XYZ file of C-alpha atoms in Angstrom:
527
model
C -0.181 -0.192 -0.332
C 0.955 3.376 -0.871
C 1.769 5.973 1.765
C -0.177 9.218 1.058
C 2.293 11.898 -0.118
C 2.513 15.620 0.487
C 2.232 18.021 -2.215
C 3.681 21.334 -1.163
C 1.057 24.028 -1.143
C 4.756 26.238 -2.464
C 6.896 25.969 -5.194
C 9.666 28.397 -6.376
C 8.290 28.056 -9.961
C 4.949 29.388 -8.666
C 5.551 32.822 -8.430
C 6.993 33.248 -12.720
C 3.996 30.837 -13.894
C 1.016 32.595 -11.166
C 2.420 36.223 -12.431
C 2.590 35.143 -16.587
C -0.966 33.296 -16.172
C -1.799 36.543 -14.169
C -1.213 38.949 -17.078
C -2.199 36.276 -19.552
C -5.860 36.803 -18.138
C -5.705 40.281 -16.350
C -5.299 42.099 -19.479
C -8.458 41.105 -21.111
C -10.456 42.529 -18.066
C -8.301 45.674 -19.363
C -9.219 45.687 -22.647
C -13.372 44.584 -21.465
C -13.548 47.865 -19.408
C -12.627 50.497 -21.023
C -15.401 49.468 -23.934
C -18.052 48.790 -21.642
C -17.250 52.380 -20.211
C -16.435 54.056 -23.102
C -18.653 52.358 -26.186
C -21.644 50.884 -24.480
C -21.924 53.715 -22.108
C -22.276 51.233 -18.820
C -22.440 52.853 -15.894
C -18.843 53.414 -14.127
C -20.230 51.740 -10.782
C -21.995 48.658 -12.600
C -19.398 47.883 -14.316
C -17.209 47.581 -11.442
C -19.834 46.952 -8.653
C -21.218 43.993 -11.358
C -19.010 43.301 -14.122
C -15.664 43.451 -12.778
C -16.435 41.829 -9.281
C -18.256 38.939 -10.988
C -14.925 38.223 -13.522
C -12.790 38.304 -10.847
C -14.935 35.931 -8.846
C -15.762 33.457 -11.492
C -11.541 33.235 -12.294
C -11.158 32.433 -8.552
C -13.319 29.621 -8.527
C -12.047 28.359 -11.474
C -8.529 28.406 -10.424
C -9.229 27.226 -6.817
C -10.760 24.488 -9.127
C -7.520 23.739 -11.008
C -5.517 23.908 -8.141
C -7.511 21.570 -5.977
C -8.014 19.303 -9.065
C -4.151 18.815 -9.537
C -3.321 18.366 -5.591
C -6.284 15.068 -5.937
C -4.273 13.947 -9.085
C -1.350 14.558 -7.311
C -1.733 12.221 -4.743
C -3.635 9.157 -6.610
C -0.807 9.218 -9.233
C 1.483 9.673 -6.591
C 3.448 12.521 -7.984
C 4.344 15.327 -5.198
C 5.874 17.977 -8.060
C 2.466 17.798 -10.342
C 1.853 21.337 -12.095
C -1.830 22.025 -12.254
C -3.486 22.743 -15.295
C -4.274 26.403 -15.761
C -6.487 28.890 -17.493
C -8.688 31.914 -17.195
C -11.026 34.091 -19.404
C -10.954 33.192 -23.046
C -9.545 35.807 -25.657
C -11.374 34.664 -28.679
C -14.749 34.341 -26.655
C -14.204 38.107 -24.745
C -13.782 39.580 -28.635
C -16.396 37.859 -30.229
C -19.024 38.397 -27.129
C -18.131 42.487 -27.446
C -18.190 42.564 -31.423
C -20.553 40.302 -32.301
C -22.763 40.129 -29.243
C -22.536 43.272 -26.833
C -22.237 45.590 -29.330
C -24.500 44.922 -32.336
C -27.437 44.606 -29.033
C -26.245 47.600 -28.307
C -25.868 49.813 -31.572
C -29.702 48.120 -32.073
C -31.229 48.743 -28.451
C -29.255 51.925 -27.443
C -29.707 50.121 -24.013
C -26.229 49.185 -22.476
C -28.105 46.543 -19.878
C -30.065 44.976 -22.210
C -26.611 44.546 -24.131
C -25.426 42.878 -21.279
C -28.578 40.617 -20.330
C -28.265 39.627 -23.941
C -24.716 38.695 -23.216
C -25.097 36.787 -20.210
C -28.063 34.961 -21.995
C -25.597 33.967 -24.880
C -23.092 32.947 -22.033
C -25.905 31.108 -19.853
C -26.831 29.135 -22.750
C -23.168 27.949 -23.883
C -22.316 27.314 -20.241
C -25.150 24.776 -20.148
C -24.113 23.344 -23.477
C -20.508 23.250 -22.320
C -21.969 20.781 -19.153
C -23.755 18.445 -21.361
C -20.914 18.141 -23.886
C -18.517 17.274 -20.758
C -19.731 13.444 -20.910
C -20.567 13.497 -24.622
C -17.347 15.166 -26.294
C -15.679 12.081 -27.444
C -19.055 10.773 -29.027
C -18.901 14.285 -30.646
C -15.591 14.317 -32.059
C -15.874 10.880 -33.969
C -18.010 12.448 -36.611
C -16.066 16.094 -37.143
C -12.854 15.917 -38.939
C -10.209 17.150 -36.325
C -8.587 19.724 -39.018
C -11.810 20.904 -39.818
C -12.372 22.394 -36.202
C -8.922 23.169 -36.076
C -9.306 25.041 -39.253
C -12.328 26.831 -37.893
C -10.444 27.704 -34.600
C -7.743 29.465 -36.562
C -10.217 31.071 -38.565
C -11.726 32.579 -34.956
C -8.278 33.189 -34.012
C -7.208 35.252 -37.218
C -10.490 37.203 -36.920
C -11.136 37.739 -32.925
C -7.669 37.824 -31.723
C -5.554 38.926 -34.149
C -7.234 41.642 -36.646
C -9.879 42.995 -34.484
C -7.905 43.111 -31.786
C -4.758 44.629 -33.816
C -7.529 47.102 -35.082
C -8.106 48.354 -31.910
C -4.450 48.674 -30.583
C -3.454 50.750 -34.131
C -5.400 53.742 -32.798
C -2.351 54.269 -31.061
C 0.350 53.099 -33.139
C 3.580 54.761 -31.346
C 2.769 52.787 -28.723
C 1.568 48.961 -30.012
C 4.402 48.982 -32.775
C 7.092 48.965 -29.990
C 5.307 46.772 -27.842
C 4.338 44.267 -30.147
C 7.740 43.899 -31.333
C 9.815 44.036 -28.188
C 7.182 40.935 -27.016
C 7.912 38.756 -30.416
C 11.069 39.251 -29.855
C 11.634 37.793 -26.285
C 9.010 34.905 -27.515
C 9.720 34.443 -31.308
C 14.010 35.239 -30.805
C 13.514 32.515 -28.100
C 15.037 35.747 -25.490
C 14.930 34.133 -22.130
C 14.792 38.085 -20.224
C 17.230 38.007 -17.134
C 14.326 39.965 -14.951
C 11.214 39.528 -15.109
C 8.754 38.078 -17.979
C 8.568 39.064 -21.551
C 4.765 40.151 -21.036
C 6.120 42.504 -18.082
C 8.896 44.021 -19.818
C 6.843 44.990 -23.317
C 3.574 45.718 -21.782
C 6.076 47.861 -18.971
C 7.580 49.718 -22.270
C 4.431 50.312 -24.152
C 3.223 51.634 -20.565
C 5.780 54.123 -20.405
C 5.546 55.354 -23.985
C 1.860 55.652 -23.662
C 2.843 58.212 -20.671
C 5.237 60.267 -22.158
C 3.273 60.608 -25.703
C -0.050 61.842 -23.990
C -2.311 58.893 -24.563
C -2.758 58.441 -20.668
C -3.718 61.314 -18.720
C -3.147 62.145 -14.959
C -6.774 63.079 -14.276
C -7.912 59.837 -15.130
C -5.543 58.389 -13.099
C -6.535 60.199 -10.140
C -10.427 59.597 -11.017
C -10.026 55.997 -10.711
C -9.542 56.079 -7.536
C -12.706 56.733 -6.760
C -13.477 53.621 -8.117
C -11.987 52.312 -4.966
C -14.453 50.593 -2.696
C -15.407 46.048 -1.752
C -17.794 44.892 -4.340
C -19.012 41.729 -3.337
C -20.692 40.076 -6.222
C -24.302 38.622 -5.907
C -26.282 37.061 -8.164
C -28.607 38.137 -11.250
C -31.102 36.988 -11.808
C -33.680 39.628 -12.967
C -31.517 39.818 -15.871
C -32.246 36.680 -17.295
C -35.794 38.256 -18.988
C -37.709 35.944 -21.951
C -37.034 39.122 -23.869
C -33.016 38.769 -23.294
C -33.126 35.544 -23.412
C -35.454 35.271 -26.571
C -32.510 37.222 -28.460
C -29.663 35.264 -26.930
C -31.135 32.013 -28.973
C -30.461 34.037 -32.414
C -26.955 33.429 -31.316
C -27.027 29.619 -30.948
C -25.032 29.203 -34.152
C -22.111 31.188 -32.778
C -23.340 29.367 -29.406
C -22.423 26.089 -30.839
C -19.609 26.767 -33.441
C -17.036 28.545 -30.894
C -18.371 25.512 -28.583
C -16.556 23.286 -30.456
C -13.748 25.671 -31.319
C -12.968 26.175 -27.305
C -13.638 22.452 -27.084
C -10.584 21.529 -29.264
C -8.568 24.117 -27.984
C -8.824 23.233 -24.443
C -8.336 19.344 -25.475
C -4.900 20.658 -26.972
C -3.995 22.220 -23.301
C -4.855 18.661 -21.917
C -2.837 17.354 -24.622
C -0.019 19.346 -23.421
C -0.016 18.690 -20.092
C 0.389 14.597 -21.148
C 3.799 15.528 -22.462
C 4.878 15.566 -19.068
C 3.049 12.260 -18.332
C 0.527 13.948 -16.350
C -2.918 13.223 -17.307
C -5.638 15.061 -16.496
C -8.730 13.692 -16.926
C -10.609 15.839 -19.596
C -14.505 15.130 -17.723
C -13.711 16.525 -14.802
C -11.711 18.980 -16.166
C -14.610 20.028 -18.602
C -16.645 19.821 -15.507
C -14.983 22.133 -13.613
C -15.008 24.565 -15.977
C -18.756 24.534 -17.078
C -19.856 25.167 -13.669
C -16.790 27.596 -13.229
C -18.779 29.299 -16.064
C -22.550 28.910 -15.361
C -21.379 30.140 -11.725
C -19.601 33.348 -13.155
C -22.733 33.790 -15.603
C -25.576 33.936 -12.881
C -23.505 35.751 -11.040
C -23.517 38.548 -13.770
C -19.689 37.994 -16.191
C -20.743 37.859 -19.624
C -17.325 36.823 -19.924
C -16.724 32.989 -20.551
C -13.416 30.821 -19.186
C -11.282 28.565 -21.119
C -7.883 26.290 -20.596
C -4.645 27.926 -21.689
C -2.120 26.140 -23.634
C 1.640 26.046 -21.792
C 1.488 23.598 -19.578
C 5.036 22.451 -20.361
C 6.273 25.618 -19.336
C 5.180 25.935 -16.440
C 6.576 22.698 -16.218
C 9.943 23.436 -16.977
C 9.865 26.745 -14.882
C 8.937 23.817 -12.144
C 5.774 25.190 -10.821
C 3.233 23.040 -9.131
C -0.079 22.991 -8.122
C -0.843 26.142 -6.569
C 0.434 28.766 -9.174
C -3.423 28.344 -10.346
C -4.906 29.586 -7.120
C -2.503 32.525 -6.311
C -3.400 33.947 -9.919
C -6.939 33.293 -8.929
C -6.355 35.445 -6.143
C -4.556 38.364 -7.562
C -7.728 38.331 -9.927
C -10.114 38.312 -6.824
C -8.048 40.924 -4.772
C -8.380 43.150 -7.999
C -12.034 42.703 -9.068
C -13.235 43.114 -5.227
C -11.800 46.202 -4.337
C -11.926 48.363 -8.049
C -8.443 48.124 -8.290
C -9.220 47.339 -12.031
C -10.073 50.823 -12.568
C -6.373 51.977 -11.309
C -4.742 49.757 -13.056
C -6.597 50.120 -16.628
C -6.304 54.063 -15.996
C -1.959 53.072 -15.988
C -1.810 50.472 -18.692
C -3.313 51.946 -21.769
C -5.448 48.978 -23.933
C -3.417 48.873 -26.931
C -0.400 47.916 -24.986
C -2.656 45.041 -23.304
C -3.465 43.896 -26.772
C -0.629 43.109 -27.768
C -0.794 39.399 -25.777
C -3.663 38.795 -27.205
C -2.179 38.716 -30.737
C 0.362 37.073 -29.884
C -1.887 33.933 -28.242
C -3.957 34.221 -31.589
C -0.675 34.176 -33.961
C 0.449 31.260 -31.769
C -2.560 29.408 -31.732
C -2.721 29.406 -35.692
C 0.818 28.556 -36.090
C 0.257 25.806 -33.769
C -3.084 24.363 -35.745
C -1.080 24.284 -38.842
C 2.127 22.508 -37.496
C -0.302 19.471 -36.297
C -2.448 19.502 -38.819
C -2.010 16.876 -41.679
C -0.619 18.809 -45.078
C -3.472 17.004 -47.123
C -5.899 18.851 -45.131
C -4.352 22.410 -45.385
C -6.772 23.268 -48.274
C -9.858 22.175 -45.685
C -8.012 23.993 -43.276
C -7.535 27.530 -44.710
C -11.357 27.240 -46.009
C -12.341 27.022 -42.209
C -9.967 30.063 -41.356
C -11.621 32.002 -44.235
C -15.072 31.985 -43.379
C -14.971 33.511 -39.852
C -13.673 36.683 -41.400
C -16.871 37.537 -43.275
C -18.232 37.713 -39.935
C -15.421 40.587 -38.135
C -16.335 42.166 -41.839
C -19.778 42.289 -41.700
C -20.090 43.477 -37.994
C -18.328 46.408 -38.632
C -20.060 47.240 -41.602
C -23.696 46.975 -40.103
C -22.670 48.149 -36.506
C -21.555 51.711 -38.952
C -24.924 51.130 -40.437
C -26.636 50.988 -37.340
C -24.852 54.242 -36.381
C -25.552 55.791 -39.150
C -29.150 55.380 -38.852
C -29.777 56.300 -35.559
C -28.287 59.347 -36.389
C -30.372 60.007 -38.852
C -33.521 59.585 -37.186
C -32.760 62.574 -35.973
C -31.810 63.813 -39.047
C -34.514 64.180 -41.432
C -32.506 66.252 -43.817
C -29.996 63.513 -44.596
C -31.923 60.418 -45.463
C -35.830 60.028 -45.925
C -38.238 58.389 -43.689
C -38.123 55.113 -45.634
C -34.289 54.799 -45.317
C -33.142 55.849 -41.924
C -36.120 52.773 -40.247
C -34.368 50.471 -42.454
C -31.007 51.427 -41.334
C -32.217 51.125 -37.528
C -33.204 48.039 -37.244
C -32.123 45.332 -39.681
C -34.497 42.362 -38.108
C -36.597 44.901 -39.844
C -39.169 43.341 -43.095
C -37.426 46.076 -45.483
C -34.236 44.329 -45.133
C -33.827 43.869 -49.301
C -33.477 48.223 -48.586
C -30.119 47.962 -46.503
C -28.965 45.110 -49.253
C -29.846 47.669 -51.924
C -27.915 50.340 -50.319
C -25.229 47.965 -49.343
C -24.746 46.533 -52.602
C -24.400 50.173 -54.136
C -21.396 50.276 -51.932
C -20.075 47.669 -53.664
C -20.645 45.744 -50.270
C -22.067 42.046 -51.640
C -25.063 40.564 -50.238
C -22.821 37.217 -49.986
C -21.278 39.239 -47.073
C -23.874 39.224 -45.370
C -24.769 34.906 -45.967
C -22.103 34.193 -45.375
C -21.321 35.949 -41.814
C -24.521 34.796 -40.403
C -23.539 31.432 -38.808
C -19.734 31.707 -39.998
C -18.083 29.842 -37.414
C -20.843 27.361 -38.104
C -20.612 27.615 -41.406
C -16.741 26.996 -41.470
C -17.173 23.672 -39.468
C -19.330 22.317 -41.787
C -17.875 23.599 -44.772
C -13.613 22.223 -43.730
C -15.742 19.060 -42.557
C -17.124 18.137 -46.034
C -14.287 19.135 -47.352
C -11.869 17.199 -45.607
C -14.817 13.777 -46.231
C -14.549 15.138 -50.263
C -10.293 14.426 -49.813
C -10.683 11.065 -48.411
C -13.305 10.002 -50.717
C -15.936 9.696 -47.891
C -18.509 10.383 -50.414
C -21.406 8.915 -47.780
C -20.253 10.781 -44.969
C -19.839 13.488 -47.033
C -23.574 13.197 -48.246
C -24.670 12.836 -44.834
C -22.981 16.506 -43.725
C -24.604 18.147 -46.332
C -28.028 17.284 -45.127
C -26.929 18.527 -41.580
C -25.948 21.503 -43.535
C -29.215 21.806 -45.216
C -30.984 21.097 -41.442
C -28.626 23.870 -40.383
C -29.934 26.071 -43.471
C -33.554 25.160 -42.801
C -33.823 26.332 -39.199
C -31.829 29.759 -39.663
C -28.937 28.414 -37.446
C -26.795 29.420 -40.817
C -27.473 32.512 -43.654
C -29.894 33.751 -42.017
C -29.862 36.224 -38.408
C -32.459 34.318 -36.945
C -33.781 31.028 -35.989
C -36.860 30.361 -38.032
C -38.886 27.403 -40.185
C -37.805 27.673 -43.459
C -35.093 30.517 -43.157
C -33.869 30.414 -46.253
C -35.468 28.110 -48.819
C -32.442 28.634 -51.772
C -29.714 27.431 -49.994
C -31.764 24.280 -48.107
C -32.123 23.390 -51.574
C -29.337 23.891 -52.726
C -27.803 21.846 -49.843
C -30.279 19.317 -50.198
C -29.509 18.553 -54.063
C -25.771 18.565 -53.125
C -26.448 16.005 -49.898
C -28.895 13.137 -52.388
C -25.594 14.387 -55.538
C -23.377 12.440 -52.938
C -25.667 9.982 -52.181
C -25.686 8.919 -55.748
C -21.350 8.989 -56.079
C -21.482 6.498 -52.954
C -23.509 4.508 -54.331
C -22.147 4.512 -58.159
C -18.840 4.139 -56.029
C -20.151 1.009 -54.458
C -21.824 -0.506 -56.879
C -18.259 0.088 -59.150
C -15.767 -1.410 -56.073
C -18.177 -4.831 -56.720
C -17.410 -5.087 -60.177
């Protein structure tokens, strides 16, 4: 009988690992706060008391779970040097939720609380489905080609972790360019700093440049101290109204696609741990993640968590089971005291975004490095389609802003055009299409943007199956695509029966065609 081992609560590598994972996750809060206050017009008190406090507590709960999970597994496997899994706010989901859900909802409704409640509704649906998927993920993954999921994941990373953040960051290019390339020099040049971490040095230099150039203001820093207080999160059940949940259901295609994409990334994190001979049961890890997300959502946190890559690096740094908890404690202290406001007024958003950009680049490169060359075409198809969503969201957000302005400026647009611009779900959508087409914006951008990630997974899967000459499975995937199109999960701005009849018939025709090809090929093999 093995003697129970004692797992240390602290190891020398825990400090570096805790700080590294903290900056990786916390930087996303710094990014979100100015957007919620400056663009969504959410009251500062609400942001720090409700949203940020809930976010910090969510990260703490998840971090505590990962530490306890590691300690339990270490005792079971007689491994006192076990290194915990770690995670935090998902960079991809943060930018998707902000740019594809929160901002468009706000521009249509002009109500920041409703935009927040809709995003919470989306996160609630996501968390529940994530919990269900925790028990059946191996069954689901049997049917979807690995490279198809990887291609769509890279597409999501390129769209929401590289392009969108870079666009935001380059509002102050003199800050982001030095910060970005200093970070690249350390990471891609494989240079290890003697003092501090690459992220700390790069963001520190970017912050100094921002202050010297006048991007950051001392008055803002002074004002940020007024937000210092003790904020205790509470459940926000009142925000989950029938109206907001019904609105949230329109984002089901987005939820399903990113659920699969994030699960793919989570599985990669578990695989990295296996490289260090530390095998974490995926089901337990995913249940812990989904329950953390579910609790956080009910508390008012709209920003979902996921597992991060990099376990081998922290293992090499001799981090133990507790560094995840230490990172969570720092999150908790800053979030519950309002110190987030102070940090956000010191560190410029453009400098914070460089970590997100770096992670997006590494994620994309890693996917292609592990993917098989014969499927690169399918992966590129999966990469391309999510880009349409970013382009379309930016265009329609501008249209909504112009439409809202036109309501109060009758001399600029006539009433009919103004109505069509301010509500893209309106029956006069054809007028909007015409106006955009006249400006050179093809209707196909809108068609592909609606349910883009789901379409990316379906299209990339189909191409993988075509490459392998699996005609029956190709037919089955086209039939699934038919069903998705029929119910508005793709190519439609909301769920509906017979949402896009022309495309549904097109996909059904292809399903039948490939079924015939399979029958013919089967007959030829018999001869």
